[in-house]
Amino acid sequence: MTGRVDGNLWRGSSAVRVEAPPLTANADADLVIIGGGFTGNAAALEAARRGASVIVLEAESVGHGGSGRNVGLVNAGLWLPPRDVVAQMGQEAGLKLVGLLADAPRLVWSLIEREKIDCDATPNGTLHLAHSAAGLRNLEERHRQGVELGAPVQLFDARETARRTGSRAFHGSLFDPRAGTIQPLSYARGLACAVIRAGARLHEQTAVSRVERVGDHWQVMANGHKVRARSLLLATNAYFNGIEIAVRPQFVAVNYCQFATAPMPKPLRAEILSGGEGCWDTALVMSSFRTDREGRMILGGIGDAGGRGAAVHAGWARRKLRQVYPQLAGLPFEYSWHGRIAMTSDHIPKIVRLGPSAYACFGYSGRGIGPGTVFGTRVAASLLDGCENGLPVAPVDNHRERLAAMRAAYYESGAVLVHASTGGYA
Ligand SMILES: Cc1cc2nc3c(=O)[nH]c(=O)nc-3n(C[C@H](O)[C@H](O)[C@H](O)COP(=O)(O)OP(=O)(O)OC[C@H]3O[C@@H](n4cnc5c(N)ncnc54)[C@H](O)[C@@H]3O)c2cc1C
């Protein structure tokens, strides 16, 4: 099924529907969750399956944030290579996070299977593509570090990379068979349906306006009604909006835009990413490539497709497609959309303690499918058990990002400059 809805391909092609009426009365629960993306829904599912009463409040509709706008790469690990994670966090904490996130795709694939989520799950691996000789050296180092930790990653030369991608633009690639692709909005909606089946209450069109501690409970105001709960999870990531709360999540907002072509003709589908791998490259201002069920090529890059640089990003996408895939030069783009990534300075996701039995999880820095699922699941368990040992990162009382607005503008103008001057790799 395909239909155009606000330019976001995932909205047009998702067959999963969620029934979640707005909140219309005061309510009580063990756990209240703000935000209906991967993190909030994974947390709600875990808590409801453990027998807790759970209420999820979503300002718009499930997947309105990053979860319904992303590329759909189910990656193992973070952007940072394992050594850098350990350098940031220390040996024990770093290796714990690396280990948990290496296993994140397995958790995602198993949830999809258990809950029978119709989200085009394609666990056929990802290719990290070397855009230059230096990019290949970077992949060689990532390969070395991965192998050291027992990851089943493989380094491919330019020839094998060309055979798999159908493009001669790359110097080589790093293949990760643990990873793959999904239709991200369908995954978010499928999780939400599982949440409802597990007995939790989910309310869309329910914007939270205030969160406060009242006595020994959390009190959340939404749609003019009160929700009281023993525990609280703020799962709004880059889409935090309009909430009066003592501790606000801090991050740098970075935009990422995507362009989907009309379906490729059959012979080209057999030539281009026919194995279904999802791809991104080693460039500083990175690009991503993947196909969907209908054989569309989906090209992505840093930048705000709805902002002042929109024309530059659209022009870049045209040139980039022509340079990486000359075979597709004549194919029109039928969808374009963008979303906000919550970046942290050290690229490590954060868990911030908001008070007794309350956390905010955010800052996945563009890697939120696996990490959001892992963080949501583990935070729910911790809130119910009252024990922080299982959390992927140690919670902090606050997290500050200096000059966040200025750094966000810097990322956007950098992307505009690069996209104005180039389409492919010199
Ligand atoms: C364009 C793009 C591409 C990406 N590509 C990938 C990728 O390929 N692989 C990957 O792993 N990650 C990717 N990411 C990152 C990933 O999408 C995010 O990290 C992830 O979706 C975060 O999930 P979440 O549930 O924490 O937050 P979100 O999905 O952003 O959900 C937050 C929700 O909170 C709601 N909310 C906000 N304020 C309120 C309020 N006042 N009251 C109630 N609800 C509220 C919002 O409406 C929103 O639905 C990408 C992100 C973007 C934007």
GROMACS .gro file of C-alpha atoms and ligand atoms in nm:
model
  479
    1MET     CA    1   0.000   0.000   0.000
    2THR     CA    2   0.136   0.343  -0.085
    3GLY     CA    3  -0.009   0.688  -0.043
    4ARG     CA    4   0.147   1.030   0.001
    5VAL     CA    5   0.110   1.171   0.349
    6ASP     CA    6   0.306   1.487   0.436
    7GLY     CA    7   0.600   1.365   0.230
    8ASN     CA    8   0.708   1.097   0.480
    9LEU     CA    9   0.733   0.764   0.296
   10TRP     CA   10   0.695   0.567   0.619
   11ARG     CA   11   0.354   0.726   0.686
   12GLY     CA   12   0.247   0.643   0.333
   13SER     CA   13   0.358   0.282   0.344
   14SER     CA   14   0.279   0.164   0.700
   15ALA     CA   15  -0.002  -0.089   0.725
   16VAL     CA   16   0.004  -0.094   1.107
   17ARG     CA   17  -0.270   0.107   1.282
   18VAL     CA   18  -0.285   0.210   1.648
   19GLU     CA   19  -0.611   0.275   1.835
   20ALA     CA   20  -0.521   0.515   2.117
   21PRO     CA   21  -0.785   0.777   2.210
   22PRO     CA   22  -0.683   1.098   2.390
   23LEU     CA   23  -0.684   1.114   2.771
   24THR     CA   24  -1.025   1.241   2.888
   25ALA     CA   25  -1.018   1.188   3.267
   26ASN     CA   26  -0.783   1.177   3.566
   27ALA     CA   27  -0.600   0.847   3.605
   28ASP     CA   28  -0.361   0.654   3.833
   29ALA     CA   29  -0.088   0.411   3.736
   30ASP     CA   30   0.231   0.249   3.863
   31LEU     CA   31   0.428   0.403   3.577
   32VAL     CA   32   0.353   0.701   3.352
   33ILE     CA   33   0.555   0.737   3.032
   34ILE     CA   34   0.576   1.056   2.825
   35GLY     CA   35   0.649   0.993   2.456
   36GLY     CA   36   0.526   0.723   2.218
   37GLY     CA   37   0.843   0.634   2.026
   38PHE     CA   38   1.073   0.333   2.053
   39THR     CA   39   1.192   0.421   2.406
   40GLY     CA   40   0.849   0.489   2.556
   41ASN     CA   41   0.683   0.190   2.395
   42ALA     CA   42   0.966  -0.053   2.472
   43ALA     CA   43   0.950   0.061   2.836
   44ALA     CA   44   0.572   0.033   2.849
   45LEU     CA   45   0.579  -0.316   2.700
   46GLU     CA   46   0.836  -0.440   2.948
   47ALA     CA   47   0.652  -0.287   3.247
   48ALA     CA   48   0.307  -0.408   3.139
   49ARG     CA   49   0.438  -0.762   3.081
   50ARG     CA   50   0.577  -0.754   3.435
   51GLY     CA   51   0.226  -0.680   3.563
   52ALA     CA   52   0.256  -0.305   3.629
   53SER     CA   53  -0.024  -0.063   3.541
   54VAL     CA   54   0.117   0.170   3.275
   55ILE     CA   55  -0.006   0.485   3.100
   56VAL     CA   56   0.173   0.622   2.790
   57LEU     CA   57   0.099   0.983   2.691
   58GLU     CA   58   0.186   1.093   2.336
   59ALA     CA   59   0.136   1.454   2.225
   60GLU     CA   60   0.074   1.372   1.859
   61SER     CA   61   0.060   1.015   1.730
   62VAL     CA   62   0.287   0.715   1.789
   63GLY     CA   63   0.609   0.759   1.591
   64HIS     CA   64   0.562   1.134   1.546
   65GLY     CA   65   0.925   1.191   1.656
   66GLY     CA   66   1.246   1.030   1.536
   67SER     CA   67   1.092   0.683   1.554
   68GLY     CA   68   0.864   0.751   1.256
   69ARG     CA   69   1.113   0.952   1.052
   70ASN     CA   70   1.440   0.763   1.061
   71VAL     CA   71   1.640   0.565   0.807
   72GLY     CA   72   1.548   0.232   0.962
   73LEU     CA   73   1.901   0.097   1.013
   74VAL     CA   74   1.897  -0.146   1.305
   75ASN     CA   75   2.262  -0.110   1.407
   76ALA     CA   76   2.471  -0.297   1.660
   77GLY     CA   77   2.645  -0.037   1.876
   78LEU     CA   78   2.681   0.341   1.866
   79TRP     CA   79   2.842   0.579   1.615
   80LEU     CA   80   3.160   0.563   1.819
   81PRO     CA   81   3.391   0.267   1.776
   82PRO     CA   82   3.413   0.053   2.096
   83ARG     CA   83   3.756   0.195   2.196
   84ASP     CA   84   3.616   0.550   2.195
   85VAL     CA   85   3.319   0.443   2.408
   86VAL     CA   86   3.561   0.292   2.661
   87ALA     CA   87   3.779   0.604   2.648
   88GLN     CA   88   3.472   0.819   2.731
   89MET     CA   89   3.318   0.598   2.997
   90GLY     CA   90   3.600   0.389   3.144
   91GLN     CA   91   3.672   0.018   3.093
   92GLU     CA   92   3.391  -0.142   3.293
   93ALA     CA   93   3.105   0.096   3.207
   94GLY     CA   94   3.219   0.128   2.844
   95LEU     CA   95   3.241  -0.246   2.782
   96LYS     CA   96   2.903  -0.296   2.951
   97LEU     CA   97   2.736  -0.048   2.714
   98VAL     CA   98   2.921  -0.181   2.408
   99GLY     CA   99   2.814  -0.536   2.497
  100LEU     CA  100   2.449  -0.445   2.554
  101LEU     CA  101   2.424  -0.248   2.229
  102ALA     CA  102   2.608  -0.514   2.028
  103ASP     CA  103   2.315  -0.734   2.123
  104ALA     CA  104   2.051  -0.465   2.053
  105PRO     CA  105   1.956  -0.588   1.702
  106ARG     CA  106   1.889  -0.933   1.848
  107LEU     CA  107   1.645  -0.777   2.097
  108VAL     CA  108   1.474  -0.582   1.815
  109TRP     CA  109   1.444  -0.888   1.586
  110SER     CA  110   1.312  -1.101   1.873
  111LEU     CA  111   1.049  -0.841   1.975
  112ILE     CA  112   0.936  -0.813   1.613
  113GLU     CA  113   0.899  -1.189   1.595
  114ARG     CA  114   0.735  -1.234   1.935
  115GLU     CA  115   0.483  -0.952   1.880
  116LYS     CA  116   0.436  -1.036   1.509
  117ILE     CA  117   0.513  -0.679   1.401
  118ASP     CA  118   0.461  -0.622   1.029
  119CYS     CA  119   0.755  -0.385   0.969
  120ASP     CA  120   0.948  -0.532   0.674
  121ALA     CA  121   1.219  -0.663   0.907
  122THR     CA  122   1.522  -0.743   0.690
  123PRO     CA  123   1.798  -0.881   0.914
  124ASN     CA  124   2.042  -0.905   0.623
  125GLY     CA  125   2.314  -0.683   0.766
  126THR     CA  126   2.444  -0.333   0.709
  127LEU     CA  127   2.734  -0.198   0.501
  128HIS     CA  128   2.935   0.093   0.637
  129LEU     CA  129   3.073   0.234   0.312
  130ALA     CA  130   3.421   0.387   0.271
  131HIS     CA  131   3.375   0.715   0.082
  132SER     CA  132   3.754   0.765   0.051
  133ALA     CA  133   4.089   0.597   0.117
  134ALA     CA  134   4.089   0.755   0.464
  135GLY     CA  135   3.736   0.622   0.517
  136LEU     CA  136   3.862   0.273   0.438
  137ARG     CA  137   4.141   0.307   0.694
  138ASN     CA  138   3.877   0.408   0.948
  139LEU     CA  139   3.677   0.095   0.864
  140GLU     CA  140   3.989  -0.122   0.894
  141GLU     CA  141   4.035   0.009   1.248
  142ARG     CA  142   3.665  -0.045   1.329
  143HIS     CA  143   3.699  -0.399   1.191
  144ARG     CA  144   4.003  -0.466   1.411
  145GLN     CA  145   3.823  -0.341   1.721
  146GLY     CA  146   3.506  -0.537   1.637
  147VAL     CA  147   3.697  -0.863   1.585
  148GLU     CA  148   3.883  -0.808   1.913
  149LEU     CA  149   3.543  -0.806   2.088
  150GLY     CA  150   3.418  -1.112   1.899
  151ALA     CA  151   3.184  -0.923   1.661
  152PRO     CA  152   3.114  -1.116   1.338
  153VAL     CA  153   3.204  -0.815   1.118
  154GLN     CA  154   3.367  -0.854   0.774
  155LEU     CA  155   3.570  -0.611   0.568
  156PHE     CA  156   3.485  -0.606   0.196
  157ASP     CA  157   3.707  -0.467  -0.082
  158ALA     CA  158   3.585  -0.221  -0.347
  159ARG     CA  159   3.487  -0.502  -0.582
  160GLU     CA  160   3.267  -0.693  -0.336
  161THR     CA  161   3.120  -0.361  -0.218
  162ALA     CA  162   3.033  -0.271  -0.579
  163ARG     CA  163   2.876  -0.615  -0.629
  164ARG     CA  164   2.653  -0.572  -0.325
  165THR     CA  165   2.564  -0.205  -0.356
  166GLY     CA  166   2.551  -0.181  -0.736
  167SER     CA  167   2.771   0.131  -0.710
  168ARG     CA  168   3.138   0.187  -0.794
  169ALA     CA  169   3.159   0.494  -0.571
  170PHE     CA  170   3.307   0.321  -0.266
  171HIS     CA  171   3.656   0.210  -0.164
  172GLY     CA  172   3.532  -0.081   0.045
  173SER     CA  173   3.288  -0.150   0.328
  174LEU     CA  174   3.241  -0.304   0.671
  175PHE     CA  175   2.963  -0.562   0.680
  176ASP     CA  176   2.777  -0.632   1.004
  177PRO     CA  177   2.551  -0.936   0.975
  178ARG     CA  178   2.386  -0.871   1.315
  179ALA     CA  179   2.222  -0.554   1.179
  180GLY     CA  180   1.959  -0.485   0.912
  181THR     CA  181   1.666  -0.261   0.821
  182ILE     CA  182   1.303  -0.210   0.922
  183GLN     CA  183   1.013   0.015   0.827
  184PRO     CA  184   1.067   0.228   1.138
  185LEU     CA  185   0.718   0.377   1.179
  186SER     CA  186   0.564   0.030   1.151
  187TYR     CA  187   0.802  -0.094   1.421
  188ALA     CA  188   0.701   0.194   1.651
  189ARG     CA  189   0.332   0.136   1.582
  190GLY     CA  190   0.372  -0.241   1.620
  191LEU     CA  191   0.534  -0.191   1.960
  192ALA     CA  192   0.245   0.037   2.056
  193CYS     CA  193  -0.011  -0.229   1.958
  194ALA     CA  194   0.184  -0.479   2.170
  195VAL     CA  195   0.175  -0.230   2.460
  196ILE     CA  196  -0.204  -0.209   2.436
  197ARG     CA  197  -0.239  -0.589   2.407
  198ALA     CA  198  -0.023  -0.624   2.720
  199GLY     CA  199  -0.282  -0.420   2.912
  200ALA     CA  200  -0.123  -0.073   2.921
  201ARG     CA  201  -0.315   0.245   2.837
  202LEU     CA  202  -0.184   0.454   2.550
  203HIS     CA  203  -0.323   0.799   2.472
  204GLU     CA  204  -0.238   0.987   2.151
  205GLN     CA  205  -0.319   1.357   2.103
  206THR     CA  206  -0.233   1.398   2.471
  207ALA     CA  207   0.035   1.663   2.523
  208VAL     CA  208   0.188   1.677   2.870
  209SER     CA  209   0.216   2.034   2.995
  210ARG     CA  210   0.355   1.990   3.348
  211VAL     CA  211   0.537   1.732   3.558
  212GLU     CA  212   0.579   1.772   3.933
  213ARG     CA  213   0.641   1.575   4.247
  214VAL     CA  214   0.334   1.587   4.475
  215GLY     CA  215   0.376   1.399   4.806
  216ASP     CA  216   0.514   1.054   4.729
  217HIS     CA  217   0.383   1.052   4.369
  218TRP     CA  218   0.451   1.207   4.032
  219GLN     CA  219   0.173   1.422   3.895
  220VAL     CA  220   0.153   1.476   3.521
  221MET     CA  221  -0.088   1.726   3.365
  222ALA     CA  222  -0.214   1.652   3.013
  223ASN     CA  223  -0.526   1.762   2.825
  224GLY     CA  224  -0.637   1.934   3.146
  225HIS     CA  225  -0.634   1.604   3.342
  226LYS     CA  226  -0.402   1.463   3.610
  227VAL     CA  227  -0.217   1.135   3.591
  228ARG     CA  228  -0.068   1.020   3.924
  229ALA     CA  229   0.200   0.754   3.926
  230ARG     CA  230   0.469   0.612   4.152
  231SER     CA  231   0.725   0.608   3.867
  232LEU     CA  232   0.789   0.827   3.564
  233LEU     CA  233   0.982   0.800   3.237
  234LEU     CA  234   1.038   1.099   3.010
  235ALA     CA  235   1.097   0.949   2.664
  236THR     CA  236   1.073   1.253   2.436
  237ASN     CA  237   1.435   1.252   2.303
  238ALA     CA  238   1.481   1.526   2.036
  239TYR     CA  239   1.106   1.607   2.033
  240PHE     CA  240   1.081   1.731   2.396
  241ASN     CA  241   0.816   2.000   2.372
  242GLY     CA  242   0.612   2.223   2.598
  243ILE     CA  243   0.668   2.054   2.935
  244GLU     CA  244   0.715   2.248   3.256
  245ILE     CA  245   0.956   2.028   3.449
  246ALA     CA  246   1.238   2.083   3.698
  247VAL     CA  247   1.510   1.912   3.489
  248ARG     CA  248   1.493   1.950   3.110
  249PRO     CA  249   1.683   1.713   2.882
  250GLN     CA  250   1.970   1.896   2.708
  251PHE     CA  251   2.105   1.795   2.366
  252VAL     CA  252   2.213   1.943   2.033
  253ALA     CA  253   1.938   1.913   1.770
  254VAL     CA  254   2.071   1.799   1.432
  255ASN     CA  255   1.842   1.762   1.131
  256TYR     CA  256   1.860   1.471   0.888
  257CYS     CA  257   1.665   1.459   0.560
  258GLN     CA  258   1.563   1.177   0.330
  259PHE     CA  259   1.454   1.147  -0.031
  260ALA     CA  260   1.280   0.837  -0.173
  261THR     CA  261   1.264   0.769  -0.545
  262ALA     CA  262   0.984   0.606  -0.740
  263PRO     CA  263   1.023   0.223  -0.734
  264MET     CA  264   1.326   0.112  -0.935
  265PRO     CA  265   1.264  -0.092  -1.249
  266LYS     CA  266   1.295  -0.471  -1.187
  267PRO     CA  267   1.635  -0.523  -1.357
  268LEU     CA  268   1.789  -0.249  -1.140
  269ARG     CA  269   1.641  -0.401  -0.824
  270ALA     CA  270   1.843  -0.714  -0.902
  271GLU     CA  271   2.158  -0.504  -0.934
  272ILE     CA  272   2.126  -0.246  -0.654
  273LEU     CA  273   2.135  -0.361  -0.289
  274SER     CA  274   1.959  -0.682  -0.393
  275GLY     CA  275   2.068  -0.840  -0.063
  276GLY     CA  276   1.864  -0.579   0.127
  277GLU     CA  277   2.156  -0.436   0.326
  278GLY     CA  278   2.118  -0.089   0.478
  279CYS     CA  279   2.411   0.149   0.420
  280TRP     CA  280   2.573   0.469   0.542
  281ASP     CA  281   2.910   0.614   0.460
  282THR     CA  282   3.223   0.732   0.639
  283ALA     CA  283   3.200   1.099   0.530
  284LEU     CA  284   3.192   1.357   0.811
  285VAL     CA  285   2.869   1.497   0.663
  286MET     CA  286   2.737   1.148   0.613
  287SER     CA  287   2.487   1.000   0.368
  288SER     CA  288   2.272   0.688   0.391
  289PHE     CA  289   2.132   0.452   0.127
  290ARG     CA  290   1.872   0.180   0.154
  291THR     CA  291   1.580   0.039  -0.041
  292ASP     CA  292   1.230  -0.042   0.078
  293ARG     CA  293   0.982  -0.320   0.006
  294GLU     CA  294   0.868  -0.154  -0.316
  295GLY     CA  295   1.223  -0.111  -0.444
  296ARG     CA  296   1.251   0.263  -0.386
  297MET     CA  297   1.601   0.401  -0.327
  298ILE     CA  298   1.603   0.607  -0.007
  299LEU     CA  299   1.889   0.853   0.011
  300GLY     CA  300   1.957   1.049   0.329
  301GLY     CA  301   2.190   1.322   0.445
  302ILE     CA  302   2.240   1.571   0.726
  303GLY     CA  303   2.024   1.880   0.684
  304ASP     CA  304   1.683   2.033   0.735
  305ALA     CA  305   1.467   1.966   0.429
  306GLY     CA  306   1.202   2.201   0.571
  307GLY     CA  307   1.431   2.491   0.655
  308ARG     CA  308   1.619   2.767   0.472
  309GLY     CA  309   1.864   2.518   0.315
  310ALA     CA  310   1.582   2.303   0.173
  311ALA     CA  311   1.659   2.379  -0.193
  312VAL     CA  312   2.030   2.312  -0.139
  313HIS     CA  313   1.962   1.974   0.024
  314ALA     CA  314   1.715   1.877  -0.251
  315GLY     CA  315   1.968   1.973  -0.522
  316TRP     CA  316   2.237   1.776  -0.342
  317ALA     CA  317   2.013   1.467  -0.331
  318ARG     CA  318   1.963   1.482  -0.708
  319ARG     CA  319   2.337   1.513  -0.776
  320LYS     CA  320   2.430   1.254  -0.515
  321LEU     CA  321   2.192   0.998  -0.662
  322ARG     CA  322   2.337   1.059  -1.008
  323GLN     CA  323   2.696   1.023  -0.886
  324VAL     CA  324   2.651   0.714  -0.668
  325TYR     CA  325   2.388   0.548  -0.887
  326PRO     CA  326   2.409   0.684  -1.244
  327GLN     CA  327   2.163   0.405  -1.337
  328LEU     CA  328   1.897   0.589  -1.132
  329ALA     CA  329   1.963   0.939  -1.266
  330GLY     CA  330   1.625   0.966  -1.438
  331LEU     CA  331   1.418   0.831  -1.151
  332PRO     CA  332   1.208   1.100  -0.979
  333PHE     CA  333   1.197   1.151  -0.602
  334GLU     CA  334   0.843   1.093  -0.476
  335TYR     CA  335   0.888   1.158  -0.104
  336SER     CA  336   1.108   1.381   0.104
  337TRP     CA  337   1.098   1.438   0.479
  338HIS     CA  338   1.325   1.518   0.769
  339GLY     CA  339   1.362   1.466   1.142
  340ARG     CA  340   1.556   1.585   1.447
  341ILE     CA  341   1.839   1.389   1.605
  342ALA     CA  342   1.933   1.448   1.972
  343MET     CA  343   2.313   1.463   1.975
  344THR     CA  344   2.526   1.472   2.290
  345SER     CA  345   2.882   1.606   2.300
  346ASP     CA  346   3.032   1.266   2.378
  347HIS     CA  347   2.781   1.076   2.157
  348ILE     CA  348   2.683   0.861   2.457
  349PRO     CA  349   2.309   0.837   2.541
  350LYS     CA  350   2.205   0.975   2.880
  351ILE     CA  351   1.981   0.863   3.164
  352VAL     CA  352   1.901   1.158   3.388
  353ARG     CA  353   1.742   1.109   3.731
  354LEU     CA  354   1.443   1.342   3.758
  355GLY     CA  355   1.376   1.253   4.123
  356PRO     CA  356   1.266   0.941   4.313
  357SER     CA  357   1.179   0.658   4.069
  358ALA     CA  358   1.192   0.886   3.763
  359TYR     CA  359   1.426   0.907   3.465
  360ALA     CA  360   1.466   1.078   3.130
  361CYS     CA  361   1.641   0.880   2.850
  362PHE     CA  362   1.774   1.071   2.550
  363GLY     CA  363   2.074   1.155   2.333
  364TYR     CA  364   2.098   0.849   2.109
  365SER     CA  365   2.288   1.068   1.861
  366GLY     CA  366   2.114   0.914   1.559
  367ARG     CA  367   2.126   0.553   1.682
  368GLY     CA  368   1.794   0.497   1.852
  369ILE     CA  369   1.628   0.184   1.716
  370GLY     CA  370   1.843  -0.069   1.900
  371PRO     CA  371   1.952   0.166   2.182
  372GLY     CA  372   1.600   0.310   2.235
  373THR     CA  373   1.461  -0.044   2.261
  374VAL     CA  374   1.736  -0.151   2.503
  375PHE     CA  375   1.722   0.167   2.716
  376GLY     CA  376   1.340   0.162   2.735
  377THR     CA  377   1.331  -0.206   2.833
  378ARG     CA  378   1.604  -0.173   3.096
  379VAL     CA  379   1.480   0.153   3.245
  380ALA     CA  380   1.132   0.004   3.293
  381ALA     CA  381   1.283  -0.296   3.472
  382SER     CA  382   1.492  -0.068   3.691
  383LEU     CA  383   1.195   0.153   3.784
  384LEU     CA  384   0.987  -0.148   3.884
  385ASP     CA  385   1.268  -0.328   4.071
  386GLY     CA  386   1.412  -0.014   4.230
  387CYS     CA  387   1.761  -0.128   4.128
  388GLU     CA  388   1.992   0.062   3.891
  389ASN     CA  389   2.245  -0.218   3.824
  390GLY     CA  390   2.081  -0.324   3.497
  391LEU     CA  391   2.080   0.025   3.343
  392PRO     CA  392   2.292   0.053   3.025
  393VAL     CA  393   2.461   0.372   3.155
  394ALA     CA  394   2.489   0.509   3.508
  395PRO     CA  395   2.218   0.770   3.571
  396VAL     CA  396   2.327   1.128   3.639
  397ASP     CA  397   2.142   1.404   3.825
  398ASN     CA  398   2.174   1.644   3.533
  399HIS     CA  399   2.333   1.664   3.190
  400ARG     CA  400   2.440   1.994   3.041
  401GLU     CA  401   2.513   2.074   2.676
  402ARG     CA  402   2.693   2.403   2.631
  403LEU     CA  403   2.587   2.639   2.347
  404ALA     CA  404   2.339   2.383   2.214
  405ALA     CA  405   2.155   2.625   1.981
  406MET     CA  406   2.478   2.760   1.836
  407ARG     CA  407   2.613   2.411   1.775
  408ALA     CA  408   2.285   2.306   1.608
  409ALA     CA  409   2.316   2.605   1.371
  410TYR     CA  410   2.679   2.509   1.303
  411TYR     CA  411   2.578   2.153   1.197
  412GLU     CA  412   2.306   2.288   0.967
  413SER     CA  413   2.527   2.551   0.801
  414GLY     CA  414   2.806   2.292   0.763
  415ALA     CA  415   2.563   2.056   0.587
  416VAL     CA  416   2.437   2.338   0.362
  417LEU     CA  417   2.795   2.431   0.266
  418VAL     CA  418   2.895   2.073   0.190
  419HIS     CA  419   2.572   1.997   0.006
  420ALA     CA  420   2.598   2.318  -0.199
  421SER     CA  421   2.948   2.230  -0.313
  422THR     CA  422   2.925   1.859  -0.378
  423GLY     CA  423   2.702   1.568  -0.462
  424GLY     CA  424   2.944   1.278  -0.465
  425TYR     CA  425   3.299   1.208  -0.365
  426ALA     CA  426   3.578   1.399  -0.530
  427LIG     C1  427   1.602   1.144   1.024
  427LIG     C2  428   1.650   1.049   1.128
  427LIG     C3  429   1.718   0.932   1.090
  427LIG     C4  430   1.756   0.840   1.188
  427LIG     N1  431   1.806   0.719   1.147
  427LIG     C5  432   1.827   0.622   1.239
  427LIG     C6  433   1.864   0.492   1.199
  427LIG     O1  434   1.873   0.459   1.081
  427LIG     N2  435   1.888   0.400   1.295
  427LIG     C7  436   1.874   0.428   1.428
  427LIG     O2  437   1.898   0.341   1.512
  427LIG     N3  438   1.834   0.552   1.469
  427LIG     C8  439   1.810   0.648   1.378
  427LIG     N4  440   1.768   0.772   1.418
  427LIG     C9  441   1.751   0.798   1.562
  427LIG    C10  442   1.620   0.742   1.615
  427LIG     O3  443   1.516   0.765   1.525
  427LIG    C11  444   1.588   0.806   1.749
  427LIG     O4  445   1.698   0.797   1.834
  427LIG    C12  446   1.470   0.736   1.815
  427LIG     O5  447   1.358   0.741   1.732
  427LIG    C13  448   1.438   0.797   1.950
  427LIG     O6  449   1.322   0.733   1.997
  427LIG     P1  450   1.247   0.789   2.122
  427LIG     O7  451   1.133   0.702   2.148
  427LIG     O8  452   1.345   0.807   2.234
  427LIG     O9  453   1.201   0.935   2.080
  427LIG     P2  454   1.098   0.980   1.964
  427LIG    O10  455   1.072   0.873   1.868
  427LIG    O11  456   1.148   1.109   1.911
  427LIG    O12  457   0.964   1.002   2.043
  427LIG    C14  458   0.945   1.109   2.131
  427LIG    C15  459   0.796   1.135   2.138
  427LIG    O13  460   0.771   1.226   2.246
  427LIG    C16  461   0.656   1.297   2.210
  427LIG     N5  462   0.644   1.418   2.293
  427LIG    C17  463   0.720   1.528   2.293
  427LIG     N6  464   0.675   1.621   2.380
  427LIG    C18  465   0.565   1.566   2.438
  427LIG    C19  466   0.472   1.613   2.534
  427LIG     N7  467   0.478   1.737   2.585
  427LIG     N8  468   0.371   1.531   2.572
  427LIG    C20  469   0.359   1.405   2.520
  427LIG     N9  470   0.444   1.358   2.426
  427LIG    C21  471   0.546   1.437   2.385
  427LIG    C22  472   0.677   1.331   2.064
  427LIG    O14  473   0.556   1.364   1.998
  427LIG    C23  474   0.741   1.201   2.014
  427LIG    O15  475   0.646   1.114   1.952
  427LIG    C24  476   1.734   0.867   1.324
  427LIG    C25  477   1.670   0.987   1.363
  427LIG    C26  478   1.628   1.076   1.266
  427LIG    C27  479   1.556   1.199   1.309
   0.00000   0.00000   0.00000
